[in-house]
């Protein structure tokens, strides 16, 4: 209260001495206070009027620039959403590394301001706009993938390569959502960008939407595509954070108690040589099939080679700690800030959120059902626990953790984490390939 | 693209759906096949190239006469392992790596400033 009084006092003081300092329209040459006093004495009434109107004008002008004057209901809604994101991140520990930067970004992006002062993220030349450049041009996602590659241990996948197919099965979520978006009236590139939400992979979603639905590309019929990067990224990241909520009911619905009890035999030990060959061989095979996914897959396997080569520990260390942290900070805040209310709150965004939820459901179902299908052909201890199919939706490593937790619920001695990591990382590869395919078809 | 314009978005969507899924599956299937069959073969081949008396590790089978695994057998095996591991410390890795601790120069911790500036 005291501080408020002091601030108010200072502001009123400043306004009061403004005419004294010769800022009034009349008597511009007057400098001394003496003459100013004389001046005020001679024509008091008119100057008083002047002073008051000017003070009021100044306050009015100041007020016109504040957030209070420019706030619209959209801004308030988005700020509340930002606060909810931060709350979810802190309280429930849902991907706090993503939700807290994004939540803060949402607040930053929705502070109401007057256009034309290079403040907003969509105004050319503003600082936020420069940082957002990395999103729009798809620079950040490959860098994130480099870090992910340097973090990921592919050994469970090398030990049991058939689990790779589960990662492919979950990509039905991508193509199912793509079709859904087409039915809802989105055009092809937009639908492709929306579909990739089903890949459950934030960087891939941003990469693809920055190429397909960036508000710059022109369609064959002459219209420009909509800018959907913000809604798609927010949908992808928020549903990734909600994986622990979305997946368990579907897992329970589609698997029987008996299936959930299946114990898989522990994966064999993988030699360092195999681990070194994996990134090189996988890079060659996947990028020859889907060259458009090169930025993502190239960086992913490059990062992994840095980790496994045993000679570049320093580079791997940087890629998986400092580099990915820096990029995550920039990506989170700018993606959050790109949700400026007037651009974000549209019918399309709502549709995208709906489709996103469906895509996660389809992807999870695809993985689970394909795991059950594989079980038909597998015998004895080769049988897989169908729960791990659910981790074929990337969302590394959350969905693998969810599978592990569900497995423990069914049987407290059944540890599925290592097995679930295999389809999980295969899902990353799969969704990157899917992104490449969509890109080559639609760009 | 050679798809005629008369095909609607939805039809093209189905085309992309099917081809896309097919490519994703074939891509990961290729990886699966490679790592299931190709890689072991390559490693075997590579090991075969290397000079040396024996490069292939034969799988150790634990065949117990009469097909019963008694406590005595287990005790014998564990005694063997224990004795083996007991000898391990005699064959230590001779390569030592010492991480060099670098002391960066900084005027804040410089001895020179502290030593000379106080002289009268």
XYZ file of C-alpha atoms in Angstrom:
563
model
C 0.000 0.000 0.000
C 2.809 2.309 0.942
C 4.611 1.516 -2.305
C 1.465 2.232 -4.276
C 1.157 5.617 -2.618
C 4.791 6.389 -3.413
C 4.394 5.403 -7.081
C 1.219 7.404 -7.403
C 2.924 10.341 -5.763
C 5.860 10.186 -8.172
C 3.585 10.008 -11.203
C 1.511 12.979 -10.052
C 4.698 14.919 -9.276
C 5.981 14.271 -12.778
C 2.714 15.410 -14.290
C 2.731 18.481 -12.064
C 6.194 19.685 -13.013
C 5.638 19.000 -16.693
C 4.300 22.526 -17.459
C 6.945 24.037 -15.166
C 9.699 22.509 -17.283
C 8.419 24.382 -20.279
C 6.601 21.604 -22.012
C 3.425 23.630 -22.407
C 2.509 24.986 -25.801
C 2.731 28.644 -24.757
C 5.934 30.377 -23.612
C 8.347 27.868 -24.970
C 11.349 30.045 -24.207
C 10.593 30.378 -20.555
C 13.115 28.518 -18.490
C 13.222 29.991 -15.048
C 10.717 29.013 -12.452
C 10.290 32.638 -11.516
C 8.812 33.569 -14.854
C 6.816 30.402 -14.885
C 5.325 31.407 -11.564
C 4.595 34.856 -12.957
C 3.051 33.266 -15.977
C 0.758 31.127 -13.918
C -0.172 34.171 -11.877
C -1.172 36.250 -14.910
C -3.411 33.802 -16.693
C -4.189 31.293 -14.026
C -7.502 30.079 -15.269
C -6.450 29.149 -18.810
C -3.204 27.531 -17.673
C -4.947 25.522 -15.008
C -7.265 24.207 -17.647
C -4.319 23.459 -19.874
C -2.485 21.660 -17.166
C -5.389 19.522 -16.116
C -6.409 18.584 -19.622
C -2.837 17.728 -20.471
C -2.427 15.638 -17.388
C -5.628 13.829 -18.151
C -4.600 13.433 -21.781
C -1.275 12.005 -20.713
C -2.918 9.533 -18.416
C -5.402 8.677 -21.127
C -2.638 8.093 -23.618
C -0.715 6.021 -21.140
C -3.844 4.057 -20.388
C -4.434 3.474 -24.079
C -1.080 1.707 -24.244
C -1.642 -0.513 -21.220
C -2.877 -4.052 -21.318
C -6.026 -3.051 -19.475
C -7.271 -0.936 -22.357
C -6.463 -3.501 -25.043
C -7.535 -6.666 -23.265
C -10.160 -8.754 -24.932
C -11.865 -11.850 -23.627
C -9.588 -13.973 -25.855
C -6.481 -12.685 -24.127
C -7.899 -13.424 -20.710
C -8.907 -16.946 -21.728
C -5.451 -17.666 -23.145
C -3.700 -16.262 -20.071
C -5.817 -18.533 -17.900
C -4.880 -21.475 -20.149
C -1.215 -20.531 -19.731
C -1.592 -20.499 -15.972
C -3.344 -23.876 -16.107
C -0.389 -25.266 -18.122
C 2.066 -24.014 -15.534
C -0.128 -25.406 -12.765
C -0.336 -28.825 -14.435
C 3.410 -28.843 -14.946
C 4.222 -27.960 -11.350
C 1.456 -29.710 -9.455
C 1.057 -32.951 -11.402
C 4.527 -33.120 -12.919
C 3.067 -33.624 -16.427
C 6.103 -32.939 -18.647
C 7.095 -29.847 -16.665
C 10.061 -29.233 -18.968
C 7.586 -28.509 -21.752
C 4.479 -27.242 -20.029
C 6.194 -24.581 -17.947
C 8.000 -22.902 -20.907
C 4.890 -23.229 -23.069
C 2.601 -21.972 -20.316
C 4.820 -18.966 -19.723
C 4.990 -18.448 -23.479
C 1.191 -18.457 -23.676
C 1.069 -15.717 -21.055
C 3.800 -13.710 -22.801
C 2.089 -14.052 -26.166
C -1.259 -12.905 -24.866
C -0.369 -9.773 -22.994
C -2.522 -7.236 -24.853
C -0.477 -4.565 -26.604
C -0.824 -1.884 -29.255
C 0.216 -3.130 -32.673
C 3.010 -1.439 -34.568
C 5.710 -1.200 -31.915
C 7.524 -4.408 -32.801
C 6.299 -6.154 -29.695
C 4.238 -9.119 -30.779
C 5.544 -12.418 -32.040
C 3.857 -11.944 -35.426
C 5.272 -8.437 -36.007
C 8.296 -8.480 -38.268
C 11.402 -7.300 -36.486
C 10.352 -7.991 -32.928
C 12.656 -10.057 -30.756
C 10.047 -12.760 -30.302
C 9.595 -12.855 -34.054
C 13.296 -13.589 -34.520
C 13.173 -16.393 -31.983
C 10.005 -17.703 -33.632
C 11.935 -17.908 -36.899
C 13.450 -21.176 -35.691
C 9.951 -22.612 -35.390
C 8.620 -21.244 -38.662
C 11.587 -22.514 -40.635
C 11.753 -25.813 -38.778
C 15.218 -25.250 -37.326
C 14.555 -26.223 -33.724
C 13.010 -29.677 -34.286
C 16.105 -31.277 -35.879
C 18.260 -29.867 -33.071
C 15.901 -31.410 -30.517
C 16.175 -34.685 -32.424
C 19.952 -34.497 -32.198
C 19.647 -34.336 -28.438
C 17.061 -37.118 -28.356
C 19.382 -39.282 -30.442
C 22.236 -38.651 -28.023
C 19.972 -39.626 -25.121
C 18.285 -42.683 -26.539
C 19.505 -46.189 -25.993
C 18.359 -48.291 -28.914
C 19.650 -51.543 -27.442
C 16.244 -52.955 -26.516
C 15.181 -52.386 -30.098
C 18.311 -54.066 -31.475
C 17.758 -57.002 -29.143
C 14.203 -57.517 -30.325
C 13.819 -56.000 -33.793
C 10.302 -57.286 -34.355
C 9.025 -54.749 -31.817
C 9.845 -52.154 -34.444
C 6.621 -53.069 -36.199
C 4.639 -51.814 -33.209
C 6.105 -48.397 -33.813
C 4.841 -48.601 -37.374
C 1.397 -49.801 -36.305
C 0.851 -46.800 -34.076
C 1.361 -44.518 -37.078
C -2.157 -45.416 -38.157
C -3.048 -42.595 -35.777
C -1.286 -40.163 -38.095
C -3.049 -41.291 -41.232
C -6.402 -41.791 -39.505
C -6.343 -38.231 -38.213
C -5.235 -37.016 -41.612
C -8.356 -38.544 -43.106
C -10.502 -37.162 -40.294
C -9.168 -33.676 -40.926
C -9.956 -34.021 -44.632
C -13.534 -34.967 -43.768
C -13.815 -31.890 -41.542
C -12.973 -29.732 -44.549
C -9.284 -28.962 -44.097
C -7.336 -29.002 -47.328
C -4.623 -31.575 -47.986
C -1.498 -29.871 -46.569
C -3.362 -28.657 -43.493
C -4.795 -32.111 -42.913
C -1.324 -33.619 -43.230
C 0.035 -31.227 -40.626
C -2.859 -31.984 -38.293
C -2.491 -35.709 -38.801
C 1.061 -35.727 -37.503
C -0.285 -34.918 -34.030
C -1.047 -38.647 -33.969
C 2.695 -39.252 -34.170
C 2.786 -37.942 -30.588
C 6.054 -36.256 -31.235
C 6.275 -32.537 -30.592
C 9.342 -31.724 -32.727
C 8.051 -33.773 -35.657
C 4.669 -32.046 -35.426
C 6.297 -28.611 -35.438
C 8.625 -29.586 -38.271
C 5.828 -30.835 -40.488
C 3.380 -28.039 -39.722
C 6.098 -25.462 -40.384
C 6.511 -26.995 -43.836
C 2.846 -27.646 -44.678
C 0.594 -25.292 -42.729
C 2.769 -22.219 -42.275
C 0.475 -19.546 -43.696
C 2.913 -18.921 -46.564
C 2.508 -21.813 -48.988
C 0.066 -21.308 -51.830
C -2.294 -24.084 -52.820
C -2.964 -25.099 -56.430
C -6.332 -23.321 -56.314
C -4.651 -20.044 -55.386
C -5.478 -19.775 -51.698
C -2.825 -19.678 -49.006
C -2.767 -22.350 -46.342
C -3.645 -21.343 -42.814
C -0.974 -20.901 -40.180
C -1.659 -23.825 -37.873
C 1.774 -24.209 -36.264
C 0.611 -22.825 -32.929
C -2.522 -24.944 -32.459
C -0.819 -28.094 -33.754
C 2.205 -27.707 -31.514
C 0.106 -26.913 -28.477
C -2.222 -29.839 -29.191
C 0.702 -32.233 -29.709
C 2.517 -31.167 -26.566
C -0.547 -31.016 -24.361
C -1.746 -34.457 -25.388
C 1.780 -35.799 -24.932
C 1.628 -34.458 -21.398
C -1.770 -36.105 -21.011
C -0.587 -39.545 -22.154
C -0.830 -40.884 -18.572
C -4.511 -39.896 -18.627
C -5.472 -40.902 -22.176
C -3.780 -44.270 -22.551
C -4.640 -46.420 -19.495
C -8.426 -46.655 -20.141
C -7.813 -47.724 -23.748
C -5.220 -50.247 -22.632
C -7.648 -51.758 -20.160
C -10.426 -51.802 -22.721
C -8.482 -53.599 -25.435
C -6.487 -56.138 -23.429
C -7.644 -58.980 -21.250
C -6.304 -59.577 -17.783
C -4.540 -62.689 -19.039
C -2.758 -60.773 -21.781
C -1.599 -58.121 -19.362
C 0.020 -60.823 -17.242
C 2.268 -62.077 -20.050
C 5.883 -61.922 -18.983
C 8.352 -61.326 -21.762
C 11.760 -62.872 -21.666
C 14.486 -60.367 -20.823
C 16.176 -58.852 -23.878
C 19.578 -60.248 -24.775
C 22.708 -58.237 -24.176
C 23.623 -56.091 -27.171
C 27.257 -55.636 -28.115
C 28.761 -52.197 -28.564
C 29.494 -53.055 -32.181
C 25.810 -53.559 -32.888
C 24.969 -50.315 -31.151
C 27.468 -48.495 -33.369
C 26.211 -50.091 -36.556
C 22.586 -49.339 -35.687
C 22.555 -45.566 -36.240
C 24.480 -45.773 -39.495
C 22.456 -48.644 -40.930
C 19.143 -47.228 -39.749
C 20.021 -43.803 -41.122
C 20.773 -45.264 -44.528
C 17.723 -47.510 -44.650
C 15.148 -45.023 -43.370
C 16.309 -41.970 -45.283
C 16.566 -43.883 -48.540
C 12.927 -44.843 -48.029
C 11.761 -41.427 -46.929
C 14.300 -38.739 -47.862
C 11.995 -35.885 -46.829
C 12.442 -36.916 -43.217
C 16.184 -36.390 -43.578
C 16.518 -33.392 -41.227
C 14.805 -35.299 -38.440
C 16.162 -38.804 -38.952
C 19.612 -37.593 -39.946
C 19.977 -35.628 -36.736
C 18.423 -38.398 -34.630
C 20.851 -41.057 -35.794
C 23.755 -38.618 -35.848
C 23.095 -37.896 -32.187
C 22.914 -41.593 -31.478
C 26.188 -42.239 -33.252
C 27.821 -39.520 -31.161
C 26.633 -41.404 -28.101
C 27.553 -44.902 -29.196
C 30.808 -44.284 -31.030
C 32.602 -43.995 -27.708
C 34.946 -41.367 -29.142
C 32.739 -38.318 -29.121
C 31.478 -38.338 -25.589
C 31.965 -34.594 -25.306
C 29.740 -33.858 -28.288
C 27.121 -36.330 -27.138
C 27.188 -34.806 -23.693
C 26.559 -31.332 -25.094
C 23.857 -32.521 -27.457
C 21.893 -34.317 -24.787
C 22.218 -31.685 -22.085
C 23.008 -28.080 -22.911
C 21.995 -27.974 -26.558
C 18.640 -29.684 -26.161
C 17.921 -27.588 -23.075
C 18.594 -24.338 -24.895
C 16.481 -25.348 -27.872
C 13.691 -26.620 -25.630
C 13.579 -23.292 -23.823
C 13.394 -21.313 -27.067
C 10.945 -23.708 -28.672
C 8.669 -23.861 -25.636
C 8.447 -20.141 -25.106
C 7.997 -19.218 -28.766
C 5.450 -21.945 -29.452
C 3.598 -20.783 -26.372
C 3.790 -17.163 -27.450
C 2.564 -18.028 -30.935
C -0.871 -18.654 -29.457
C -1.730 -14.970 -29.636
C -5.483 -14.914 -29.014
C -6.602 -13.214 -32.226
C -4.771 -15.844 -34.285
C -5.195 -18.824 -31.997
C -8.806 -18.786 -30.852
C -10.567 -19.942 -33.977
C -12.863 -22.769 -34.920
C -9.910 -24.497 -36.593
C -7.974 -24.637 -33.346
C -10.903 -26.243 -31.580
C -11.209 -28.812 -34.380
C -7.476 -29.492 -34.181
C -7.745 -30.114 -30.460
C -10.595 -32.537 -31.034
C -8.723 -34.335 -33.791
C -5.593 -34.454 -31.672
C -7.372 -36.320 -28.896
C -8.831 -38.758 -31.413
C -5.445 -39.269 -33.031
C -3.878 -40.324 -29.733
C -6.708 -42.752 -29.164
C -6.385 -44.246 -32.656
C -2.613 -44.522 -32.364
C -2.824 -46.276 -29.011
C -5.475 -48.649 -30.329
C -3.430 -49.339 -33.444
C -0.397 -50.300 -31.379
C -2.359 -52.468 -28.953
C -4.301 -54.314 -31.648
C -1.208 -54.922 -33.737
C 0.571 -56.348 -30.700
C -2.344 -58.730 -30.229
C -2.162 -59.637 -33.897
C 1.550 -60.365 -33.594
C 0.827 -62.615 -30.639
C -1.279 -64.823 -32.880
C 1.840 -65.718 -34.844
C 4.272 -65.886 -31.949
C 4.718 -68.936 -29.814
C 5.800 -69.742 -26.279
C 8.092 -67.287 -24.572
C 8.337 -65.249 -27.766
C 4.884 -63.867 -27.052
C 4.757 -60.167 -26.338
C 2.695 -58.378 -23.753
C 0.171 -56.408 -25.831
C 0.422 -53.478 -23.438
C 3.753 -52.501 -24.979
C 1.944 -51.862 -28.256
C 0.543 -48.723 -26.656
C 4.023 -47.273 -26.349
C 4.343 -47.335 -30.140
C 2.950 -43.808 -30.092
C 6.253 -42.014 -29.556
C 5.841 -39.603 -26.612
C 9.222 -40.762 -25.336
C 9.502 -41.829 -22.599
C 6.096 -41.119 -21.113
C 4.108 -43.772 -22.897
C 6.710 -46.414 -22.022
C 6.383 -45.346 -18.406
C 2.604 -45.597 -18.609
C 2.904 -49.120 -20.030
C 5.287 -50.031 -17.229
C 2.877 -48.678 -14.621
C -0.067 -50.537 -16.135
C 1.952 -53.746 -16.288
C 2.842 -53.370 -12.615
C -0.821 -52.868 -11.767
C -1.683 -56.206 -13.347
C 1.304 -58.030 -11.885
C 3.663 -56.268 -9.446
C 6.584 -58.388 -10.642
C 6.204 -57.711 -14.346
C 8.656 -55.034 -15.396
C 7.833 -53.893 -18.895
C 9.846 -50.691 -19.119
C 12.756 -52.050 -21.134
C 10.434 -53.886 -23.497
C 8.226 -50.836 -23.895
C 11.178 -48.630 -24.777
C 11.674 -50.586 -28.007
C 8.337 -49.723 -29.658
C 8.636 -46.298 -28.065
C 11.820 -45.352 -29.917
C 10.570 -47.194 -32.997
C 7.568 -44.874 -32.793
C 9.899 -41.888 -33.043
C 11.486 -43.351 -36.171
C 8.064 -44.299 -37.509
C 6.519 -40.887 -37.006
C 9.533 -39.221 -38.607
C 9.154 -41.503 -41.623
C 5.416 -40.747 -41.697
C 6.208 -37.036 -41.585
C 8.579 -37.498 -44.503
C 5.928 -39.325 -46.492
C 3.289 -36.675 -45.849
C 5.810 -33.999 -46.749
C 6.740 -35.633 -50.035
C 3.085 -36.169 -50.948
C 1.745 -32.777 -49.971
C 4.467 -30.148 -50.070
C 1.936 -35.433 -59.496
C 0.004 -37.474 -61.971
C -3.209 -37.631 -59.955
C -5.977 -36.102 -62.095
C -7.844 -33.115 -60.708
C -11.189 -34.880 -60.779
C -10.166 -36.918 -57.765
C -11.462 -35.244 -54.645
C -9.442 -34.463 -51.558
C -10.947 -37.376 -49.692
C -9.993 -39.868 -52.385
C -6.473 -38.524 -52.418
C -6.548 -38.809 -48.661
C -7.281 -42.508 -48.909
C -4.482 -42.931 -51.429
C -2.060 -41.221 -49.069
C -3.419 -43.212 -46.133
C -2.773 -46.536 -47.798
C 0.529 -45.729 -49.448
C 1.736 -43.925 -46.359
C 0.980 -46.793 -44.027
C 2.507 -49.191 -46.507
C 5.708 -47.174 -46.701
C 5.968 -46.741 -42.934
C 5.469 -50.457 -42.450
C 7.853 -51.419 -45.186
C 10.421 -48.998 -43.806
C 10.336 -50.397 -40.328
C 10.001 -53.935 -41.664
C 13.212 -53.395 -43.605
C 14.872 -52.272 -40.401
C 13.471 -55.278 -38.568
C 14.679 -57.711 -41.178
C 18.065 -56.054 -41.335
C 18.635 -56.145 -37.614
C 17.192 -59.610 -37.196
C 19.035 -61.353 -40.027
C 21.437 -58.934 -41.702
C 23.317 -57.638 -38.707
C 24.157 -61.004 -37.104
C 25.426 -62.126 -40.491
C 27.589 -59.035 -40.922
C 29.000 -59.394 -37.433
C 29.743 -63.057 -38.043
C 31.448 -62.182 -41.293
C 33.436 -59.408 -39.593
C 34.491 -61.712 -36.785
C 35.486 -64.301 -39.364
C 37.817 -61.816 -41.026
C 39.687 -61.074 -37.849
C 42.788 -63.166 -37.237
C 42.951 -65.168 -34.083
C 42.485 -68.687 -32.847
C 38.833 -68.515 -31.925
C 36.421 -65.742 -32.685
C 33.118 -67.383 -32.320
C 31.824 -67.804 -28.861
C 30.258 -71.162 -28.625
C 27.181 -71.180 -26.524
C 27.743 -72.811 -23.190
C 25.316 -75.571 -22.582
C 24.655 -76.873 -19.157
C 24.017 -80.499 -19.749
C 23.571 -82.351 -16.558
C 23.597 -86.122 -16.661
C 20.204 -87.521 -15.915
C 18.699 -84.132 -16.709
C 18.431 -83.076 -13.111
C 19.893 -79.956 -11.681
C 20.711 -80.782 -8.093
C 21.907 -78.558 -5.318
C 25.338 -80.178 -5.547
C 25.697 -79.132 -9.174
C 24.615 -75.599 -8.302
C 27.111 -75.514 -5.442
C 29.880 -76.756 -7.719
C 29.119 -74.131 -10.346
C 28.873 -71.313 -7.849
C 32.153 -72.423 -6.239
C 33.750 -72.333 -9.659
C 32.423 -68.849 -10.361
C 33.479 -67.672 -6.931
C 37.027 -68.917 -7.390
C 37.180 -67.390 -10.852
C 35.972 -63.996 -9.688
C 38.354 -64.165 -6.758
C 41.240 -64.274 -9.208
C 39.872 -61.397 -11.261
C 41.587 -58.614 -9.361
C 44.980 -59.975 -10.375
C 44.304 -59.111 -14.010
C 43.465 -55.493 -13.772
C 43.316 -53.179 -16.695
C 46.727 -51.607 -16.956
C 45.580 -48.515 -18.798
C 45.233 -45.608 -16.455
C 43.506 -42.455 -17.457
C 43.929 -39.433 -15.307
C 41.635 -36.576 -15.962
C 43.713 -33.446 -15.977
C 42.383 -30.823 -13.621
C 42.784 -27.521 -15.407
C 43.158 -24.398 -13.396
C 41.975 -21.463 -15.357
C 43.715 -18.170 -14.763
C 41.556 -15.499 -13.302
C 42.582 -12.132 -11.931
C 40.147 -12.724 -9.104
C 42.267 -15.483 -7.709
C 45.630 -14.266 -8.884
C 48.486 -14.539 -6.493
C 50.401 -11.783 -8.245
C 47.901 -9.081 -7.417
C 47.694 -10.165 -3.845
C 51.425 -10.444 -3.445
C 52.678 -7.274 -5.102
C 50.039 -4.642 -4.590
C 50.505 -4.532 -0.888
C 54.202 -3.816 -0.995
C 55.274 -0.436 0.221
